[in-house]
């Protein structure tokens, strides 16, 4: 990602895994009608996501908008060209992708086990427990103390949490 972001508009050779991530990012962009855009990570230059209430000025947002445009990114199975001044950020899909990859490897290594994979709130359950029972996953909102606890039953599949949750 760093090599692509520092390429100054020059082609960067990519492997098949990076191609698959870019293709998935493109699918997310298309499905969301442009609302999900991995080039929007440049907003962190003007927007601090620290829980505070400081908002960037309209002029700052307007100035950075030209650096956000997934359709300007060109890629194929062997290379990617990111226009100068733009960046990609896999933060919106990277952790889920990593959970999926680890899940696939563990299913292959231990096909008979029921396994829970948890990467900081992005979870996957490979299959029901041996007795066909569900896994109980606790979700907590730290801001609500004892009131903010929920238990979710998962037999198989994935769950992603976001925000101020544990």
Tab-separated table of C-alpha atoms in Angstrom, residues 18-166:
chain	number	residue	atom	x	y	z
A	18	UNK	CA	-3.391	-7.073	-4.115
A	19	UNK	CA	-5.323	-7.362	-7.378
A	20	UNK	CA	-8.106	-9.219	-5.545
A	21	UNK	CA	-8.247	-6.498	-2.859
A	22	UNK	CA	-8.427	-3.780	-5.513
A	23	UNK	CA	-11.127	-5.717	-7.371
A	24	UNK	CA	-13.111	-6.074	-4.135
A	25	UNK	CA	-12.682	-2.345	-3.450
A	26	UNK	CA	-14.021	-1.685	-6.942
A	27	UNK	CA	-16.998	-3.970	-6.277
A	28	UNK	CA	-17.707	-2.108	-3.019
A	29	UNK	CA	-17.482	1.218	-4.867
A	30	UNK	CA	-19.911	0.024	-7.549
A	31	UNK	CA	-22.387	-1.548	-5.107
A	32	UNK	CA	-22.416	1.566	-2.917
A	33	UNK	CA	-22.861	3.838	-5.935
A	34	UNK	CA	-19.589	5.565	-5.089
A	35	UNK	CA	-20.172	5.954	-1.360
A	36	UNK	CA	-17.396	3.471	-0.449
A	37	UNK	CA	-14.130	4.754	-1.891
A	38	UNK	CA	-10.710	3.534	-0.741
A	39	UNK	CA	-9.174	6.792	-2.001
A	40	UNK	CA	-11.021	8.738	0.710
A	41	UNK	CA	-8.349	7.934	3.303
A	42	UNK	CA	-6.676	11.257	2.464
A	43	UNK	CA	-9.419	12.891	4.543
A	44	UNK	CA	-7.387	11.964	7.622
A	45	UNK	CA	-5.084	14.848	6.658
A	46	UNK	CA	-7.820	17.327	7.591
A	47	UNK	CA	-10.217	15.282	9.737
A	48	UNK	CA	-9.177	13.996	13.128
A	49	UNK	CA	-11.206	10.955	14.189
A	50	UNK	CA	-10.415	11.130	17.892
A	51	UNK	CA	-13.885	11.524	19.360
A	52	UNK	CA	-13.593	15.301	19.479
A	53	UNK	CA	-15.937	17.764	17.848
A	54	UNK	CA	-13.408	19.677	15.693
A	55	UNK	CA	-14.606	19.721	12.087
A	56	UNK	CA	-12.484	20.733	9.098
A	57	UNK	CA	-13.343	23.957	7.352
A	58	UNK	CA	-15.407	23.741	4.155
A	59	UNK	CA	-12.457	25.191	2.229
A	60	UNK	CA	-10.184	22.392	3.526
A	61	UNK	CA	-12.660	19.730	2.399
A	62	UNK	CA	-13.112	21.382	-1.003
A	63	UNK	CA	-9.329	21.535	-1.480
A	64	UNK	CA	-8.825	17.815	-0.813
A	65	UNK	CA	-11.818	16.464	-2.778
A	66	UNK	CA	-9.892	16.241	-6.092
A	67	UNK	CA	-7.630	13.632	-4.416
A	68	UNK	CA	-10.656	11.378	-3.797
A	69	UNK	CA	-11.797	9.511	-6.889
A	70	UNK	CA	-11.680	5.748	-7.198
A	71	UNK	CA	-12.481	5.899	-10.965
A	72	UNK	CA	-9.107	7.634	-11.506
A	73	UNK	CA	-7.282	4.516	-10.248
A	74	UNK	CA	-6.310	2.154	-13.070
A	75	UNK	CA	-5.392	-1.432	-12.356
A	76	UNK	CA	-5.210	-4.868	-13.894
A	77	UNK	CA	-3.907	-8.224	-12.685
A	78	UNK	CA	-0.266	-7.121	-12.830
A	79	UNK	CA	-0.118	-3.414	-11.999
A	80	UNK	CA	-1.864	-0.376	-10.561
A	81	UNK	CA	-1.551	3.296	-11.451
A	82	UNK	CA	-2.583	5.745	-8.763
A	83	UNK	CA	-2.567	9.399	-9.860
A	84	UNK	CA	-0.047	11.636	-8.123
A	85	UNK	CA	-1.381	13.173	-4.914
A	86	UNK	CA	-3.875	10.385	-4.318
A	87	UNK	CA	-3.710	7.537	-1.794
A	88	UNK	CA	-5.466	4.251	-1.263
A	89	UNK	CA	-6.453	3.033	2.187
A	90	UNK	CA	-7.623	-0.540	2.731
A	91	UNK	CA	-8.838	0.263	6.271
A	92	UNK	CA	-12.500	-0.186	5.357
A	93	UNK	CA	-12.026	-3.725	4.033
A	94	UNK	CA	-8.585	-4.868	5.188
A	95	UNK	CA	-9.442	-6.414	8.534
A	96	UNK	CA	-12.436	-8.305	7.148
A	97	UNK	CA	-10.248	-9.579	4.322
A	98	UNK	CA	-7.615	-10.743	6.821
A	99	UNK	CA	-10.272	-12.552	8.875
A	100	UNK	CA	-11.549	-14.277	5.715
A	101	UNK	CA	-8.019	-15.380	4.750
A	102	UNK	CA	-7.235	-16.742	8.239
A	103	UNK	CA	-10.616	-18.495	8.321
A	104	UNK	CA	-9.897	-20.213	5.010
A	105	UNK	CA	-6.466	-21.362	6.223
A	106	UNK	CA	-7.848	-22.683	9.528
A	107	UNK	CA	-10.726	-24.493	7.817
A	108	UNK	CA	-8.169	-26.255	5.648
A	109	UNK	CA	-5.839	-27.062	8.564
A	110	UNK	CA	-8.583	-28.135	10.994
A	111	UNK	CA	-11.755	-28.905	9.003
A	112	UNK	CA	-13.460	-30.707	11.885
A	113	UNK	CA	-13.049	-27.990	14.498
A	114	UNK	CA	-15.374	-25.125	15.270
A	115	UNK	CA	-13.186	-22.037	15.495
A	116	UNK	CA	-13.878	-18.394	16.333
A	117	UNK	CA	-11.526	-15.879	14.709
A	118	UNK	CA	-11.609	-12.385	16.247
A	119	UNK	CA	-9.536	-9.520	14.878
A	120	UNK	CA	-10.572	-6.688	17.154
A	121	UNK	CA	-14.310	-6.971	16.642
A	122	UNK	CA	-14.302	-8.483	13.156
A	123	UNK	CA	-15.266	-12.109	13.793
A	124	UNK	CA	-15.875	-15.317	11.929
A	125	UNK	CA	-17.194	-18.659	13.184
A	126	UNK	CA	-16.180	-21.596	10.987
A	127	UNK	CA	-18.995	-23.978	11.950
A	128	UNK	CA	-21.298	-24.915	14.849
A	129	UNK	CA	-19.738	-26.408	17.954
A	130	UNK	CA	-19.361	-30.192	18.094
A	131	UNK	CA	-22.750	-30.514	19.840
A	132	UNK	CA	-24.305	-28.303	17.097
A	133	UNK	CA	-24.563	-25.470	19.621
A	134	UNK	CA	-23.941	-21.799	18.851
A	135	UNK	CA	-21.077	-19.617	19.985
A	136	UNK	CA	-22.036	-16.752	22.288
A	137	UNK	CA	-20.287	-13.534	21.317
A	138	UNK	CA	-20.403	-10.640	23.774
A	139	UNK	CA	-20.445	-7.072	22.512
A	140	UNK	CA	-19.888	-4.242	24.950
A	141	UNK	CA	-20.247	-0.492	24.634
A	142	UNK	CA	-17.665	0.893	27.076
A	143	UNK	CA	-19.544	4.183	27.365
A	144	UNK	CA	-22.617	2.531	28.858
A	145	UNK	CA	-20.903	0.468	31.584
A	146	UNK	CA	-23.132	-2.457	32.628
A	147	UNK	CA	-26.065	-1.320	30.469
A	148	UNK	CA	-24.214	-1.662	27.161
A	149	UNK	CA	-23.714	-5.421	26.951
A	150	UNK	CA	-25.287	-7.636	24.305
A	151	UNK	CA	-24.828	-11.346	23.588
A	152	UNK	CA	-25.157	-12.590	20.011
A	153	UNK	CA	-25.548	-16.262	19.130
A	154	UNK	CA	-23.585	-17.359	16.038
A	155	UNK	CA	-23.650	-20.860	14.613
A	156	UNK	CA	-21.597	-20.058	11.509
A	157	UNK	CA	-20.678	-16.911	9.604
A	158	UNK	CA	-19.242	-13.478	10.236
A	159	UNK	CA	-19.921	-10.360	12.276
A	160	UNK	CA	-18.203	-6.986	12.181
A	161	UNK	CA	-18.460	-4.354	14.887
A	162	UNK	CA	-17.359	-0.765	14.606
A	163	UNK	CA	-16.953	2.271	16.786
A	164	UNK	CA	-16.619	2.385	20.545
A	165	UNK	CA	-17.320	-1.330	21.076
A	166	UNK	CA	-15.327	-4.223	22.482
